[in-house]
Amino acid sequence: MQAVGILGGMGPAAGADFVRLFVQACTRHLQDQGLPVHDQAYPEHWLVQLPMPDRTQALRRDPQSPEGPAAHLLQGAGRLAALGVRSVALACNTAHAWHGQIQALFPQLRVLHIAQQTALYLKAGGARQALVLATDGTYDSGLYDAALADCGIAALRPGQAGRARLMQGIYEGVKQGDMPLAMQCFGEVLAPLLQHHGAVPVIMGCTEIPLALPQAPQACGAELVDPAWILACALAQDAYAH
């Protein structure tokens, strides 16, 4: 086993939930390999939660501003590197706008890419198109559009009104602890998209969205894809790699 790291704080609840997903992914790995599941079978893993400036606002203003998230992300990655981790997961979709910068500065780390891992997962399942529910920052960066296109998958997204409703659910809902509002916002965006596009995979492309959307009535029966879970599984694979 090798030590791995999780860079969180975006928001803190999403970072903490990613640890839960990682532990679940480790448990599944052990069970799939027919190995005993006990405390000592889990790899060393570190969570760094830093108070992180808003990623979407930074992308709209100056992505490299000293007051923006870039310096904080690099600081967090540096702390994980100093702890001896080999692979790192960013527990935030929008933060992957700085993925290349982090990887370039810390070549000794394998910085996993959430959109690329998700696109490979969907390609393996034969998907040709997928709905992307995300923040404005993720949409504007083209994070999922590029990764999905590389795998021959068309990215579908809501219009401006739907995007605004998603942002409300993320910022006024999940980030402020108002889960009923988040469920309402996310569900109202999802329902007409499924009616229009049919039964296509739904990428929950913000780590706050899986905390509320699965409980929304409109999501019942939908093929919800959680990139955080896919990323957690990839991190677990790295942790157990020889």
Short mmCIF file of C-alpha atoms in Angstrom, two decimals:
data_model
loop_
_atom_site.label_atom_id
_atom_site.label_comp_id
_atom_site.label_asym_id
_atom_site.label_seq_id
_atom_site.Cartn_x
_atom_site.Cartn_y
_atom_site.Cartn_z
CA MET A 1 0.00 0.00 0.00
CA GLN A 2 1.04 3.58 -0.50
CA ALA A 3 -0.05 6.82 1.11
CA VAL A 4 -2.56 8.97 -0.75
CA GLY A 5 -3.97 12.43 -0.15
CA ILE A 6 -7.24 14.32 -0.48
CA LEU A 7 -7.25 18.07 -1.01
CA GLY A 8 -10.53 19.42 0.36
CA GLY A 9 -12.11 22.47 1.93
CA MET A 10 -14.24 23.17 -1.17
CA GLY A 11 -16.58 23.04 0.74
CA PRO A 12 -15.66 21.28 3.96
CA ALA A 13 -18.72 18.98 3.90
CA ALA A 14 -17.77 17.76 0.43
CA GLY A 15 -14.20 17.12 1.57
CA ALA A 16 -15.36 15.16 4.58
CA ASP A 17 -17.80 13.18 2.44
CA PHE A 18 -15.00 12.32 0.02
CA VAL A 19 -13.14 10.58 2.85
CA ARG A 20 -16.26 8.45 3.41
CA LEU A 21 -16.36 7.59 -0.30
CA PHE A 22 -12.66 6.72 -0.28
CA VAL A 23 -13.06 4.36 2.68
CA GLN A 24 -16.05 2.72 0.95
CA ALA A 25 -13.98 2.32 -2.22
CA CYS A 26 -11.20 0.69 -0.19
CA THR A 27 -13.69 -1.70 1.40
CA ARG A 28 -15.04 -2.67 -2.02
CA HIS A 29 -11.49 -3.23 -3.30
CA LEU A 30 -10.69 -5.55 -0.39
CA GLN A 31 -13.92 -7.49 -0.87
CA ASP A 32 -13.42 -7.78 -4.63
CA GLN A 33 -9.91 -9.13 -4.05
CA GLY A 34 -11.15 -11.61 -1.46
CA LEU A 35 -9.02 -9.99 1.22
CA PRO A 36 -9.97 -9.68 4.90
CA VAL A 37 -11.49 -6.35 5.88
CA HIS A 38 -10.00 -4.96 9.07
CA ASP A 39 -8.52 -1.70 10.33
CA GLN A 40 -4.99 -2.56 9.25
CA ALA A 41 -6.08 -3.30 5.67
CA TYR A 42 -6.78 0.36 4.91
CA PRO A 43 -4.06 2.54 3.39
CA GLU A 44 -2.57 5.65 4.93
CA HIS A 45 -4.59 8.62 3.70
CA TRP A 46 -4.41 12.30 4.54
CA LEU A 47 -7.08 14.98 4.23
CA VAL A 48 -6.03 18.62 3.93
CA GLN A 49 -8.94 21.02 4.44
CA LEU A 50 -7.91 24.64 3.84
CA PRO A 51 -10.25 27.66 3.85
CA MET A 52 -10.35 27.99 0.07
CA PRO A 53 -11.43 31.10 -1.86
CA ASP A 54 -14.40 30.55 -4.17
CA ARG A 55 -13.32 28.81 -7.36
CA THR A 56 -16.08 30.05 -9.65
CA GLN A 57 -15.56 33.69 -8.67
CA ALA A 58 -11.82 33.33 -9.21
CA LEU A 59 -12.29 31.96 -12.72
CA ARG A 60 -14.51 34.91 -13.57
CA ARG A 61 -12.02 37.45 -12.24
CA ASP A 62 -8.34 36.47 -12.17
CA PRO A 63 -7.55 32.74 -11.84
CA GLN A 64 -3.97 33.50 -10.74
CA SER A 65 -4.75 36.27 -8.25
CA PRO A 66 -2.84 35.95 -4.95
CA GLU A 67 -6.23 36.17 -3.24
CA GLY A 68 -7.61 33.34 -5.37
CA PRO A 69 -7.55 29.57 -4.82
CA ALA A 70 -4.42 28.82 -6.86
CA ALA A 71 -1.96 29.62 -4.06
CA HIS A 72 -4.08 27.73 -1.52
CA LEU A 73 -4.35 24.67 -3.76
CA LEU A 74 -0.59 24.65 -4.29
CA GLN A 75 -0.02 25.08 -0.56
CA GLY A 76 -2.30 22.14 0.20
CA ALA A 77 -0.65 19.97 -2.44
CA GLY A 78 2.74 20.88 -0.99
CA ARG A 79 1.66 19.76 2.46
CA LEU A 80 0.48 16.44 1.07
CA ALA A 81 3.72 15.98 -0.86
CA ALA A 82 5.69 16.64 2.33
CA LEU A 83 3.72 13.86 4.02
CA GLY A 84 4.95 11.42 1.40
CA VAL A 85 1.71 10.76 -0.47
CA ARG A 86 1.96 9.40 -4.01
CA SER A 87 -1.47 10.20 -5.44
CA VAL A 88 -3.82 13.11 -4.75
CA ALA A 89 -7.53 13.67 -5.38
CA LEU A 90 -9.08 17.15 -5.50
CA ALA A 91 -12.43 17.02 -3.71
CA CYS A 92 -13.90 19.75 -5.92
CA ASN A 93 -14.80 19.70 -9.60
CA THR A 94 -14.20 23.38 -10.34
CA ALA A 95 -10.77 23.25 -8.68
CA HIS A 96 -9.63 21.04 -11.57
CA ALA A 97 -9.23 24.25 -13.58
CA TRP A 98 -5.88 24.41 -11.73
CA HIS A 99 -5.11 20.69 -12.15
CA GLY A 100 -2.36 21.23 -14.69
CA GLN A 101 -0.67 23.85 -12.54
CA ILE A 102 -0.63 21.56 -9.50
CA GLN A 103 0.64 18.60 -11.50
CA ALA A 104 3.40 20.67 -13.10
CA LEU A 105 4.66 22.00 -9.77
CA PHE A 106 4.55 18.60 -8.06
CA PRO A 107 5.66 16.03 -10.66
CA GLN A 108 6.31 13.51 -7.87
CA LEU A 109 2.55 13.36 -7.28
CA ARG A 110 -0.05 11.72 -9.46
CA VAL A 111 -2.87 14.25 -9.38
CA LEU A 112 -6.00 12.43 -10.49
CA HIS A 113 -8.43 14.25 -12.79
CA ILE A 114 -12.09 13.91 -11.89
CA ALA A 115 -13.54 14.68 -15.34
CA GLN A 116 -11.15 12.36 -17.16
CA GLN A 117 -11.89 9.50 -14.77
CA THR A 118 -15.63 10.10 -15.18
CA ALA A 119 -15.41 10.21 -18.97
CA LEU A 120 -13.50 6.91 -19.05
CA TYR A 121 -16.13 5.35 -16.78
CA LEU A 122 -18.97 6.47 -19.08
CA LYS A 123 -17.10 5.38 -22.20
CA ALA A 124 -16.67 1.90 -20.72
CA GLY A 125 -20.44 1.80 -20.22
CA GLY A 126 -21.13 2.74 -23.84
CA ALA A 127 -22.53 6.23 -23.22
CA ARG A 128 -22.77 8.56 -26.23
CA GLN A 129 -24.07 11.61 -24.38
CA ALA A 130 -24.45 12.76 -20.78
CA LEU A 131 -26.09 15.57 -18.84
CA VAL A 132 -23.66 17.69 -16.84
CA LEU A 133 -24.94 19.45 -13.72
CA ALA A 134 -22.24 21.73 -12.34
CA THR A 135 -21.20 25.21 -11.22
CA ASP A 136 -20.82 28.12 -13.60
CA GLY A 137 -17.07 27.85 -13.09
CA THR A 138 -17.03 24.25 -14.25
CA TYR A 139 -19.21 25.07 -17.25
CA ASP A 140 -17.11 28.09 -18.19
CA SER A 141 -13.85 26.14 -17.91
CA GLY A 142 -15.13 23.44 -20.27
CA LEU A 143 -13.85 20.83 -17.82
CA TYR A 144 -16.33 18.08 -18.69
CA ASP A 145 -16.89 19.13 -22.30
CA ALA A 146 -13.25 18.44 -23.15
CA ALA A 147 -12.92 15.21 -21.18
CA LEU A 148 -16.17 13.79 -22.55
CA ALA A 149 -15.33 14.83 -26.12
CA ASP A 150 -12.02 12.96 -25.86
CA CYS A 151 -14.08 9.83 -25.15
CA GLY A 152 -16.62 10.47 -27.92
CA ILE A 153 -19.38 11.58 -25.56
CA ALA A 154 -21.51 14.70 -26.11
CA ALA A 155 -21.95 16.95 -23.07
CA LEU A 156 -25.50 18.23 -22.48
CA ARG A 157 -26.16 21.11 -20.11
CA PRO A 158 -29.05 23.25 -18.84
CA GLY A 159 -29.76 26.77 -20.08
CA GLN A 160 -28.98 29.93 -18.17
CA ALA A 161 -32.05 29.70 -15.93
CA GLY A 162 -31.18 26.12 -15.02
CA ARG A 163 -27.59 27.05 -14.32
CA ALA A 164 -28.71 29.84 -12.01
CA ARG A 165 -30.99 27.43 -10.16
CA LEU A 166 -28.13 24.96 -9.75
CA MET A 167 -25.94 27.70 -8.29
CA GLN A 168 -28.73 28.58 -5.86
CA GLY A 169 -28.99 24.97 -4.75
CA ILE A 170 -25.24 24.74 -4.27
CA TYR A 171 -24.59 28.05 -2.53
CA GLU A 172 -27.85 28.78 -0.71
CA GLY A 173 -28.73 25.12 -0.24
CA VAL A 174 -25.90 22.66 0.46
CA LYS A 175 -23.23 25.16 1.48
CA GLN A 176 -25.61 26.76 4.00
CA GLY A 177 -27.03 23.47 5.24
CA ASP A 178 -30.47 23.94 3.66
CA MET A 179 -30.88 20.52 2.07
CA PRO A 180 -34.61 20.87 1.28
CA LEU A 181 -33.84 23.95 -0.81
CA ALA A 182 -30.98 22.14 -2.53
CA MET A 183 -33.18 19.15 -3.35
CA GLN A 184 -35.85 21.46 -4.75
CA CYS A 185 -33.40 23.42 -6.91
CA PHE A 186 -31.59 20.39 -8.28
CA GLY A 187 -34.78 18.45 -8.92
CA GLU A 188 -36.42 21.35 -10.78
CA VAL A 189 -33.41 21.57 -13.08
CA LEU A 190 -33.16 17.83 -13.71
CA ALA A 191 -36.80 17.03 -14.52
CA PRO A 192 -37.20 19.02 -17.78
CA LEU A 193 -33.76 17.96 -18.98
CA LEU A 194 -34.67 14.28 -18.65
CA GLN A 195 -37.98 14.92 -20.38
CA HIS A 196 -36.17 16.56 -23.29
CA HIS A 197 -33.12 14.30 -23.64
CA GLY A 198 -34.49 11.01 -22.37
CA ALA A 199 -32.76 8.50 -20.13
CA VAL A 200 -29.15 9.67 -20.38
CA PRO A 201 -26.49 9.51 -17.64
CA VAL A 202 -26.55 12.52 -15.31
CA ILE A 203 -23.12 13.68 -14.16
CA MET A 204 -23.35 15.32 -10.74
CA GLY A 205 -20.42 17.57 -11.58
CA CYS A 206 -20.14 19.45 -8.31
CA THR A 207 -19.30 17.69 -5.06
CA GLU A 208 -22.24 19.40 -3.36
CA ILE A 209 -24.83 18.03 -5.79
CA PRO A 210 -24.63 14.34 -4.70
CA LEU A 211 -25.35 15.45 -1.14
CA ALA A 212 -28.91 16.43 -2.12
CA LEU A 213 -29.98 15.44 -5.65
CA PRO A 214 -30.33 11.67 -5.03
CA GLN A 215 -33.01 12.45 -2.42
CA ALA A 216 -35.03 14.65 -4.81
CA PRO A 217 -38.22 12.97 -6.12
CA GLN A 218 -37.37 14.05 -9.68
CA ALA A 219 -34.18 11.97 -9.53
CA CYS A 220 -36.00 8.70 -8.88
CA GLY A 221 -35.01 6.24 -11.61
CA ALA A 222 -32.41 8.55 -13.14
CA GLU A 223 -28.93 7.24 -13.92
CA LEU A 224 -27.01 9.48 -11.53
CA VAL A 225 -23.25 9.43 -11.95
CA ASP A 226 -21.17 10.65 -9.01
CA PRO A 227 -17.71 11.75 -10.19
CA ALA A 228 -16.56 11.94 -6.57
CA TRP A 229 -17.25 8.21 -6.17
CA ILE A 230 -15.43 7.43 -9.41
CA LEU A 231 -12.48 9.55 -8.26
CA ALA A 232 -12.49 7.88 -4.85
CA CYS A 233 -12.31 4.47 -6.53
CA ALA A 234 -9.38 5.62 -8.66
CA LEU A 235 -7.60 6.90 -5.54
CA ALA A 236 -8.20 3.57 -3.80
CA GLN A 237 -6.74 1.71 -6.79
CA ASP A 238 -3.62 3.86 -6.55
CA ALA A 239 -3.38 3.29 -2.81
CA TYR A 240 -3.36 -0.50 -3.25
CA ALA A 241 -1.11 -0.50 -6.32
CA HIS A 242 2.25 -2.21 -5.92
#
